[in-house]
PDB file of C-alpha atoms in Angstrom:
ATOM      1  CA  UNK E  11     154.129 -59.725 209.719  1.00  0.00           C
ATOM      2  CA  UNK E  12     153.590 -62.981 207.640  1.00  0.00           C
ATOM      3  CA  UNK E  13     156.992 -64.295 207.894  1.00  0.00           C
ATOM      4  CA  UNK E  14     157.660 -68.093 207.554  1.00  0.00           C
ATOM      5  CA  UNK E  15     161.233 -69.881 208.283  1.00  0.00           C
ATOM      6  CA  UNK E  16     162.510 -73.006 206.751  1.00  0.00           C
ATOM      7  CA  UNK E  17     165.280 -74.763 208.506  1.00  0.00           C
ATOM      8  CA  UNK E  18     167.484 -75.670 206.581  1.00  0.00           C
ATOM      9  CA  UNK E  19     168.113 -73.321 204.043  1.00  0.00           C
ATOM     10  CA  UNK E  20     170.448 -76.358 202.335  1.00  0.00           C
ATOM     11  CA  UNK E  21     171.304 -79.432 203.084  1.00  0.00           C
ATOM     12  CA  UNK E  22     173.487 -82.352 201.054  1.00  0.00           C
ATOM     13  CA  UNK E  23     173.387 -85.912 202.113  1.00  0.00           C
ATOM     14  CA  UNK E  24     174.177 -89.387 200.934  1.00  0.00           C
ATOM     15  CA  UNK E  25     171.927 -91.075 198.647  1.00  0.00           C
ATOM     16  CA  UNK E  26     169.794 -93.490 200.536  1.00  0.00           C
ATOM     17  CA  UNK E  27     169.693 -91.516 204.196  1.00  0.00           C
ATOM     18  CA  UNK E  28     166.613 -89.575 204.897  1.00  0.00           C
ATOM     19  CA  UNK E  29     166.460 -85.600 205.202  1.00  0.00           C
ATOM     20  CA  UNK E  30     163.946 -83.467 207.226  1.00  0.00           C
ATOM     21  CA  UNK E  31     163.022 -79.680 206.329  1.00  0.00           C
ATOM     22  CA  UNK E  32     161.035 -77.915 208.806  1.00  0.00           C
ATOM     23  CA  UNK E  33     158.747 -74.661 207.837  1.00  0.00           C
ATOM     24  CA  UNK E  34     157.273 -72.748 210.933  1.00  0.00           C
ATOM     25  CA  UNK E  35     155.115 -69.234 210.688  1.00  0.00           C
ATOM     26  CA  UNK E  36     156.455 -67.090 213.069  1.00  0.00           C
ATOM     27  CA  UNK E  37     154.098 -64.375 213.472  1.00  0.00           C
ATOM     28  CA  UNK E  38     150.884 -65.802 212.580  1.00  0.00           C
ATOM     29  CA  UNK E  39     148.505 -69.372 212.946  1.00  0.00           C
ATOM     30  CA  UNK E  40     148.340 -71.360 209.969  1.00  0.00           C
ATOM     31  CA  UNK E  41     145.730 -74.100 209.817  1.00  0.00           C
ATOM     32  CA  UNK E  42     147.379 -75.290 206.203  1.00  0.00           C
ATOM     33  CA  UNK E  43     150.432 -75.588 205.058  1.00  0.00           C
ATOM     34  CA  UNK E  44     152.020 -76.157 201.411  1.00  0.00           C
ATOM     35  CA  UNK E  45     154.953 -78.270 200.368  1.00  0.00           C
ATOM     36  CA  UNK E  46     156.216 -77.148 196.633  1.00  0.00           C
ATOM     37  CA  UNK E  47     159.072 -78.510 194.620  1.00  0.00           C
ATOM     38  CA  UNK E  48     161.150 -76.208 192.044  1.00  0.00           C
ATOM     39  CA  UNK E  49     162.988 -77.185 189.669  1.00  0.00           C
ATOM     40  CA  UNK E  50     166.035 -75.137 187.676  1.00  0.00           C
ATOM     41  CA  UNK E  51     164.044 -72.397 185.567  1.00  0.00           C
ATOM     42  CA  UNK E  52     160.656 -73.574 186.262  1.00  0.00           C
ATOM     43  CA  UNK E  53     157.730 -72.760 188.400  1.00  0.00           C
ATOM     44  CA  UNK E  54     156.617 -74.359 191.723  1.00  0.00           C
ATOM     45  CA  UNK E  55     154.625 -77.481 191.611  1.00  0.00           C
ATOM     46  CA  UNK E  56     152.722 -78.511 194.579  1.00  0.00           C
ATOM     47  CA  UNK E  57     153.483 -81.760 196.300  1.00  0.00           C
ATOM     48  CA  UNK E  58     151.016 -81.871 199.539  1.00  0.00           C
ATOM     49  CA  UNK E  59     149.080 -79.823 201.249  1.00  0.00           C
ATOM     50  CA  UNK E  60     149.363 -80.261 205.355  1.00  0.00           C
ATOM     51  CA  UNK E  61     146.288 -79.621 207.567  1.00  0.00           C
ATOM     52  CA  UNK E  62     147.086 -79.484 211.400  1.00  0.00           C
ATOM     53  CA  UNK E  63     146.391 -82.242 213.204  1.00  0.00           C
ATOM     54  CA  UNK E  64     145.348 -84.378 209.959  1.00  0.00           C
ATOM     55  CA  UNK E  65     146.951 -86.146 207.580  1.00  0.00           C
ATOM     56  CA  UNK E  66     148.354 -84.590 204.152  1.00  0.00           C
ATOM     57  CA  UNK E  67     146.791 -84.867 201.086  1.00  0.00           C
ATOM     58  CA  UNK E  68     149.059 -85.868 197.683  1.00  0.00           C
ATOM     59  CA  UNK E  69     149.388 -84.548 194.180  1.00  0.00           C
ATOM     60  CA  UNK E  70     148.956 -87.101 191.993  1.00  0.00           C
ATOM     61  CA  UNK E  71     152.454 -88.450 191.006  1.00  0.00           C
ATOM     62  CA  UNK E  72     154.184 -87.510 194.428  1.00  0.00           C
ATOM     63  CA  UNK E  73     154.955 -90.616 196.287  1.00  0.00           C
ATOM     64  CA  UNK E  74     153.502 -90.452 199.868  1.00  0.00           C
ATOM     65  CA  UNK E  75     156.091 -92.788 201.373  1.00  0.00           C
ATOM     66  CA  UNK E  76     158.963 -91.058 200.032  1.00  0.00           C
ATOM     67  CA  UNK E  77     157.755 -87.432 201.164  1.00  0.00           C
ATOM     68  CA  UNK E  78     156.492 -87.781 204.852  1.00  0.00           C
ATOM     69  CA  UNK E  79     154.504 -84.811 206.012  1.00  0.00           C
ATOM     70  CA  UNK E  80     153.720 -83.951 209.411  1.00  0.00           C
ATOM     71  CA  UNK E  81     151.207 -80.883 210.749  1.00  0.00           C
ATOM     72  CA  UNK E  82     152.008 -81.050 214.220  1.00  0.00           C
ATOM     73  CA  UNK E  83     150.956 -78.074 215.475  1.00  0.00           C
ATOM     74  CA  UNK E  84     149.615 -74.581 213.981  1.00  0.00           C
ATOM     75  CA  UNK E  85     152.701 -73.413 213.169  1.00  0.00           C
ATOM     76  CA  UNK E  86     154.795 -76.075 212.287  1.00  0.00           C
ATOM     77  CA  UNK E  87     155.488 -78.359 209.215  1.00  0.00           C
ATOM     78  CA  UNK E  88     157.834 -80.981 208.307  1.00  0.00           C
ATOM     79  CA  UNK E  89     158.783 -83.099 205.455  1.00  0.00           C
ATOM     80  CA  UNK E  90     160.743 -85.762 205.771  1.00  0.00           C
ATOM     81  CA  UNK E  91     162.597 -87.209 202.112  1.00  0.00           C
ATOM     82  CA  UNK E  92     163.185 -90.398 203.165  1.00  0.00           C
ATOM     83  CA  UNK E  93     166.105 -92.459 201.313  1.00  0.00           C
ATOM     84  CA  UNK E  94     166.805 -89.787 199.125  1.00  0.00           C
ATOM     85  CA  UNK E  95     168.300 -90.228 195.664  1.00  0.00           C
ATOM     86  CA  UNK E  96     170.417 -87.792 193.202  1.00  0.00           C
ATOM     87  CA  UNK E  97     166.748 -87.171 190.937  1.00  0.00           C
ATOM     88  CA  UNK E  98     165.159 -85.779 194.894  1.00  0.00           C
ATOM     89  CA  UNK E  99     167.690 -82.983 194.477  1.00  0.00           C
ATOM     90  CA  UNK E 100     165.730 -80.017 194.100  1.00  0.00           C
ATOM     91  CA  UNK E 101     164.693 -76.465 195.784  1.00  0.00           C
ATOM     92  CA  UNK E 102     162.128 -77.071 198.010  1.00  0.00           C
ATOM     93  CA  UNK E 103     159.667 -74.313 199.327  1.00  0.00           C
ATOM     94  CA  UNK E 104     156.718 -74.173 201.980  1.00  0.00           C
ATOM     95  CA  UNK E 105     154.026 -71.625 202.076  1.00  0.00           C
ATOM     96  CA  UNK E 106     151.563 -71.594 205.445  1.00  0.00           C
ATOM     97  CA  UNK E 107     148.030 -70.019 204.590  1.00  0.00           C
ATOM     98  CA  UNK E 108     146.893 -67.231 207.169  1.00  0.00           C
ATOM     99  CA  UNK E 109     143.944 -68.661 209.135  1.00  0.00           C
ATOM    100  CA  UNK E 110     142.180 -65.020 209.861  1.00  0.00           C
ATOM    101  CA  UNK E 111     142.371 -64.672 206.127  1.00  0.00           C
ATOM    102  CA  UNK E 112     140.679 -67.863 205.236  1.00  0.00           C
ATOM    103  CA  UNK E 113     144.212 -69.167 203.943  1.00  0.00           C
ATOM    104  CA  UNK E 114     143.203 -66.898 200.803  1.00  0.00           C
ATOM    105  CA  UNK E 115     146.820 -65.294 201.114  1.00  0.00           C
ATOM    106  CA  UNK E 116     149.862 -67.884 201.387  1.00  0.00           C
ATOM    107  CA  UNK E 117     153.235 -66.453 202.887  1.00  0.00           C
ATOM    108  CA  UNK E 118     156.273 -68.565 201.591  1.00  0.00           C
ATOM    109  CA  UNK E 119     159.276 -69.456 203.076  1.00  0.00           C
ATOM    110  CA  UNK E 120     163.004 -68.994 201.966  1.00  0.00           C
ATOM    111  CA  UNK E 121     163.394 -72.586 200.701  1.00  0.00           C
ATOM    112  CA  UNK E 122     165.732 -75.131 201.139  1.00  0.00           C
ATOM    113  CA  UNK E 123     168.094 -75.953 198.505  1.00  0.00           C
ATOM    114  CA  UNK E 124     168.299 -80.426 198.934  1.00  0.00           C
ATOM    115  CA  UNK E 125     171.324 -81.988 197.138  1.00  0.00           C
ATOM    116  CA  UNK E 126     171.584 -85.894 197.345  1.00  0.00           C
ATOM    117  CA  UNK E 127     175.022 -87.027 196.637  1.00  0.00           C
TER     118      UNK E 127
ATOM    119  CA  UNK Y   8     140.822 -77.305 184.550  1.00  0.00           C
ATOM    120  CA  UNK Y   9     142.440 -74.322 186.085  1.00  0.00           C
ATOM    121  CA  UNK Y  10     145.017 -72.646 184.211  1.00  0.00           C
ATOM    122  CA  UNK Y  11     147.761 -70.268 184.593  1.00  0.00           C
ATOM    123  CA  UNK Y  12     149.989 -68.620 181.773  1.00  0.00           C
ATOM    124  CA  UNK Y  13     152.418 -66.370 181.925  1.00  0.00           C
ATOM    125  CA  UNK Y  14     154.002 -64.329 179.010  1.00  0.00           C
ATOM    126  CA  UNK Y  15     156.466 -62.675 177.818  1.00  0.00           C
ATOM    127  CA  UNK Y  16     158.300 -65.602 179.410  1.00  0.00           C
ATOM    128  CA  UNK Y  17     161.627 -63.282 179.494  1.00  0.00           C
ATOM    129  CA  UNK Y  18     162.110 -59.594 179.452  1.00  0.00           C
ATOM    130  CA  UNK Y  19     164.983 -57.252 179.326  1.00  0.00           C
ATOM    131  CA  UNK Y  20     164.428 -53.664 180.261  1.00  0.00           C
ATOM    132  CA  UNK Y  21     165.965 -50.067 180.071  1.00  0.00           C
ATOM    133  CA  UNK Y  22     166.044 -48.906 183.727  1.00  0.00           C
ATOM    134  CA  UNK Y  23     162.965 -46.124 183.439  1.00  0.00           C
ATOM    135  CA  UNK Y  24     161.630 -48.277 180.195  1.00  0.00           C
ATOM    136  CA  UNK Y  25     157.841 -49.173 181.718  1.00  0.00           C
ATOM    137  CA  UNK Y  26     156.166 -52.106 180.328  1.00  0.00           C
ATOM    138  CA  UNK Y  27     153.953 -54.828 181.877  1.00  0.00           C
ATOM    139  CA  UNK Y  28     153.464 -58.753 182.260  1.00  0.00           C
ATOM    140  CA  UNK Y  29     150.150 -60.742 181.518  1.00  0.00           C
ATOM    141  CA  UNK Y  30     148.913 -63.846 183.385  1.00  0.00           C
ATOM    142  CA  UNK Y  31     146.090 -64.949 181.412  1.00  0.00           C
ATOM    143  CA  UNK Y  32     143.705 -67.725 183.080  1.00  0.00           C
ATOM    144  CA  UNK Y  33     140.850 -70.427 183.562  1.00  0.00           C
ATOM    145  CA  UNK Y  34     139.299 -71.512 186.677  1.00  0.00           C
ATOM    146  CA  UNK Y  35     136.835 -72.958 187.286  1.00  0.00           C
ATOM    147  CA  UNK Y  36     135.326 -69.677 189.986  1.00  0.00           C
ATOM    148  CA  UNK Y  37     138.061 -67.712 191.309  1.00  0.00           C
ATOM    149  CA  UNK Y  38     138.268 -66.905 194.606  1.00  0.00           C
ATOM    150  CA  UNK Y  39     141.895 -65.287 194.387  1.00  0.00           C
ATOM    151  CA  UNK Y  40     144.833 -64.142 191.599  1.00  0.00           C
ATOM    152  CA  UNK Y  41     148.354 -63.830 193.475  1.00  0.00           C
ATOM    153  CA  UNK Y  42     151.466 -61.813 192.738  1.00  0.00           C
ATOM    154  CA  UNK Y  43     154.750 -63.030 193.584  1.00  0.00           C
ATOM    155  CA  UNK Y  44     157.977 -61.969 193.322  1.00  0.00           C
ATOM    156  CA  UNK Y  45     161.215 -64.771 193.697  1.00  0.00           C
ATOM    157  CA  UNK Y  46     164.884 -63.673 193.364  1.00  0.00           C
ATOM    158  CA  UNK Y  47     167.378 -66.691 192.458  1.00  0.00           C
ATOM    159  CA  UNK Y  48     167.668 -68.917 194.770  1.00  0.00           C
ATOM    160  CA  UNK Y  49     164.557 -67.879 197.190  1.00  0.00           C
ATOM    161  CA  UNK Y  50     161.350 -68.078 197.899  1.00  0.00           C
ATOM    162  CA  UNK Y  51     158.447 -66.058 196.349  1.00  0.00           C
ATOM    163  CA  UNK Y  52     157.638 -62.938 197.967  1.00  0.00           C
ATOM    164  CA  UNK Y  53     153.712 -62.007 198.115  1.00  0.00           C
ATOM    165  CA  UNK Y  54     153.306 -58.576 196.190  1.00  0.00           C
ATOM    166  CA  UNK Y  55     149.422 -58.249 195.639  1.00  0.00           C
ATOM    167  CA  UNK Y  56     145.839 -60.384 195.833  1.00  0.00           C
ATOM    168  CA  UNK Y  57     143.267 -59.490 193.291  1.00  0.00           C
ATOM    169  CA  UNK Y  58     139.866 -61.034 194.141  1.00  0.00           C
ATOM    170  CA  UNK Y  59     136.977 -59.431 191.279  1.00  0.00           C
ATOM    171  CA  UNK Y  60     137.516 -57.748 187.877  1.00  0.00           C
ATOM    172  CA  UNK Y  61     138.156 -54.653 188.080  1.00  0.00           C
ATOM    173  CA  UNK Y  62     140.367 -54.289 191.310  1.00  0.00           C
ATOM    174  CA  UNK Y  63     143.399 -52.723 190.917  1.00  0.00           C
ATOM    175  CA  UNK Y  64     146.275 -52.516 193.796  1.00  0.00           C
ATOM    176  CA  UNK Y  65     149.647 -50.678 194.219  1.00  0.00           C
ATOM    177  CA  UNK Y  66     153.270 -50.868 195.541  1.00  0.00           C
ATOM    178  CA  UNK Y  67     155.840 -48.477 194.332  1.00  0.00           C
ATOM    179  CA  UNK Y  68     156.378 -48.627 191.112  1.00  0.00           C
ATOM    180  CA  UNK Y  69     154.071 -52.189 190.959  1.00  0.00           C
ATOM    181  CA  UNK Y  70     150.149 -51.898 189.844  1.00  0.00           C
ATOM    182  CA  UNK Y  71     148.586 -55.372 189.451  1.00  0.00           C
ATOM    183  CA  UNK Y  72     145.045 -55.331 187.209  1.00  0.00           C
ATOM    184  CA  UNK Y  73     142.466 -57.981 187.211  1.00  0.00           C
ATOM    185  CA  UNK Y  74     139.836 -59.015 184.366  1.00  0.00           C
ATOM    186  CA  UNK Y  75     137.723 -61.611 184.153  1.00  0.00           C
ATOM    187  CA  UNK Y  76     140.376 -63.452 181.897  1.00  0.00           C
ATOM    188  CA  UNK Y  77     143.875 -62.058 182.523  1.00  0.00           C
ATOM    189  CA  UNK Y  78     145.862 -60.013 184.902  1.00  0.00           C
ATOM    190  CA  UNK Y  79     148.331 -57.476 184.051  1.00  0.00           C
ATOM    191  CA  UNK Y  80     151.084 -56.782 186.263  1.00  0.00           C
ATOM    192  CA  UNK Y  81     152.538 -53.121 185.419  1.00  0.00           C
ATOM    193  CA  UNK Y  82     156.100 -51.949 186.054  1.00  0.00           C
ATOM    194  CA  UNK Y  83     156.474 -48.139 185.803  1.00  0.00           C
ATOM    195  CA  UNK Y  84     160.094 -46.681 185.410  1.00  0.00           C
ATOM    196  CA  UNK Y  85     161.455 -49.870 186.478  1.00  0.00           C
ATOM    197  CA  UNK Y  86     165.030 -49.858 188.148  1.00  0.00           C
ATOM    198  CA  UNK Y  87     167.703 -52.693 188.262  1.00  0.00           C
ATOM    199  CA  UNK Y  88     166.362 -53.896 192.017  1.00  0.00           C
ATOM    200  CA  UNK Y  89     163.705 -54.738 189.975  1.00  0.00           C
ATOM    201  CA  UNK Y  90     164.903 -57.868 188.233  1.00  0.00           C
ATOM    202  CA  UNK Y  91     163.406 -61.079 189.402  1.00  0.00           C
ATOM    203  CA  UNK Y  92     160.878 -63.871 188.373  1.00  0.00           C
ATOM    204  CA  UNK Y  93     157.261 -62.568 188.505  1.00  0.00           C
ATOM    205  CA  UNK Y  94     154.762 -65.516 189.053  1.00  0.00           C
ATOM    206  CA  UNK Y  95     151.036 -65.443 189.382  1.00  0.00           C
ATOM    207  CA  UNK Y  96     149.097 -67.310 190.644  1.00  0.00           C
ATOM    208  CA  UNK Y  97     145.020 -68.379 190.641  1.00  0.00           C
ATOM    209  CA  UNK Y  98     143.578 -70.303 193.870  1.00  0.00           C
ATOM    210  CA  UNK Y  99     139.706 -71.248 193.200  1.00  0.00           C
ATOM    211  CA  UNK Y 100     136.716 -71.104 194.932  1.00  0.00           C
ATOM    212  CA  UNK Y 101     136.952 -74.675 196.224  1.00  0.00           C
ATOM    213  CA  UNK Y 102     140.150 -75.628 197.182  1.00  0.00           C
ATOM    214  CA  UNK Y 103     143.170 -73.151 198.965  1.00  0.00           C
ATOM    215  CA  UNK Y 104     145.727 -74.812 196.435  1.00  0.00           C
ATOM    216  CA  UNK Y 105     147.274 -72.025 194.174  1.00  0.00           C
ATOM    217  CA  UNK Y 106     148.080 -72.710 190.730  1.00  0.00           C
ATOM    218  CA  UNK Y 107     151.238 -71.631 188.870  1.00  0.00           C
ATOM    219  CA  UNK Y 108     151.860 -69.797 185.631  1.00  0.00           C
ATOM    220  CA  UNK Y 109     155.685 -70.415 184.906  1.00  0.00           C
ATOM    221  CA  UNK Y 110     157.164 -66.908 185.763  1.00  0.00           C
ATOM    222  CA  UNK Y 111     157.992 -64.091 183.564  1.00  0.00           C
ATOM    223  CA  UNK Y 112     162.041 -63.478 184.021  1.00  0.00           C
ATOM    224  CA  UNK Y 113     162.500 -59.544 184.294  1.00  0.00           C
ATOM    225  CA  UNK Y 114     166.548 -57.571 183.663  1.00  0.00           C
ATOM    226  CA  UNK Y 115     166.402 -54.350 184.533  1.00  0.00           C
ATOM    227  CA  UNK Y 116     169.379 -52.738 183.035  1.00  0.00           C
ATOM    228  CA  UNK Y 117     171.022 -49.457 183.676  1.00  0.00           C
TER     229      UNK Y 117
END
């Protein structure tokens, strides 16, 4: 159990277009979701966190125009890198927090490796 | 504010050489200390939650420790398979966000 997808696992596109990433739980209701950002040899650092049916709430630093989330339903999330530039290249990861566990355990997904040409 | 570090931040192994990883921490009231394991070019994979001092859980050759400032993450007779990125985690008692340490890299060699 506890599986979530991301879709897609990479992408490349031309600076200036706009990319979507979607991250789904599969086997289980998430009433949050996580968007994190990984850089080369470093840890994750959290961008947003999505609540379903709400709007997403920023880290400080990560432009909310640039990284459009959506919560749509409980067991989907998207983000949306809208006119994406070479420095947006980076591993992105979701995680979706298990609503019978009080989101104390988060379940990430496989990533998806962005590349802006 | 909450706090996460990791050390040694690399390190090489003997396959059957055990050792173990620290994650030492602040928070302000922990609700939750996470285990993760990510292989290159994936997402982390949960291994354990520790919720009080004193809890201790187990997978395979994995135990994961808890005190009240640190949490030890101990690899018995290790084998290649092994080798990933080890990051823990702390989530506090008022907010669901979990907070990074920045990985300790394992080898496993035979």
């Amino acid at each position: 159990g506890a599986v979530v997808s991301q879709h897609p696992s990479w992408v490349i596109c031309k600076s200036g277009t706009s990319v979507k990433i979607e991250c789904r739980s599969l086997d289980f209701q998430a009433t949050t979701m996580f968007w994190y950002r990984q850089f080369p040899k470093q840890s994750l650092m959290l961008m947003a966190t999505s609540n379903e049916g709400s709007k997403a709430t920023y880290e400080q630093g990560v432009e909310k125009d640039k990284f459009l989330i959506n919560h749509a339903s409980l067991t989907l999330s998207t983000l949306t890198v809208t006119s994406a530039h070479p420095e947006d290249s980076s591993f992105y990861i979701c995680s979706a927090g298990d609503r019978d566990r009080n989101n104390y355990e988060q379940y990430f997904g496989p990533g998806t490796r962005l590349t802006v040409t | 504010e909450d706090q996460v570090t990791q050390s040694p931040e690399a390190l090489r192994l003997q396959e059957g050489e055990s050792s173990s990883l620290n994650c030492s921490y602040t928070v302000s009231g922990l609700r939750g200390l996470f285990w993760y394991r990510q292989d290159p070019g994936k997402g982390p994979e949960f291994l354990f939650t520790l919720y009080s001092a004193g809890e201790e859980k187990e997978k395979e050759r994995l135990k994961a420790t808890l005190t009240k400032k640190e949490s030890f993450l101990h690899i018995t007779a290790p084998k290649p398979e092994d080798s990933a990125t080890y990051l823990c985690a702390v989530q506090s008692s008022n907010t669901d966000k979990l907070i990074f340490g920045t990985g300790t890299r394992l080898q496993v060699f035979p």
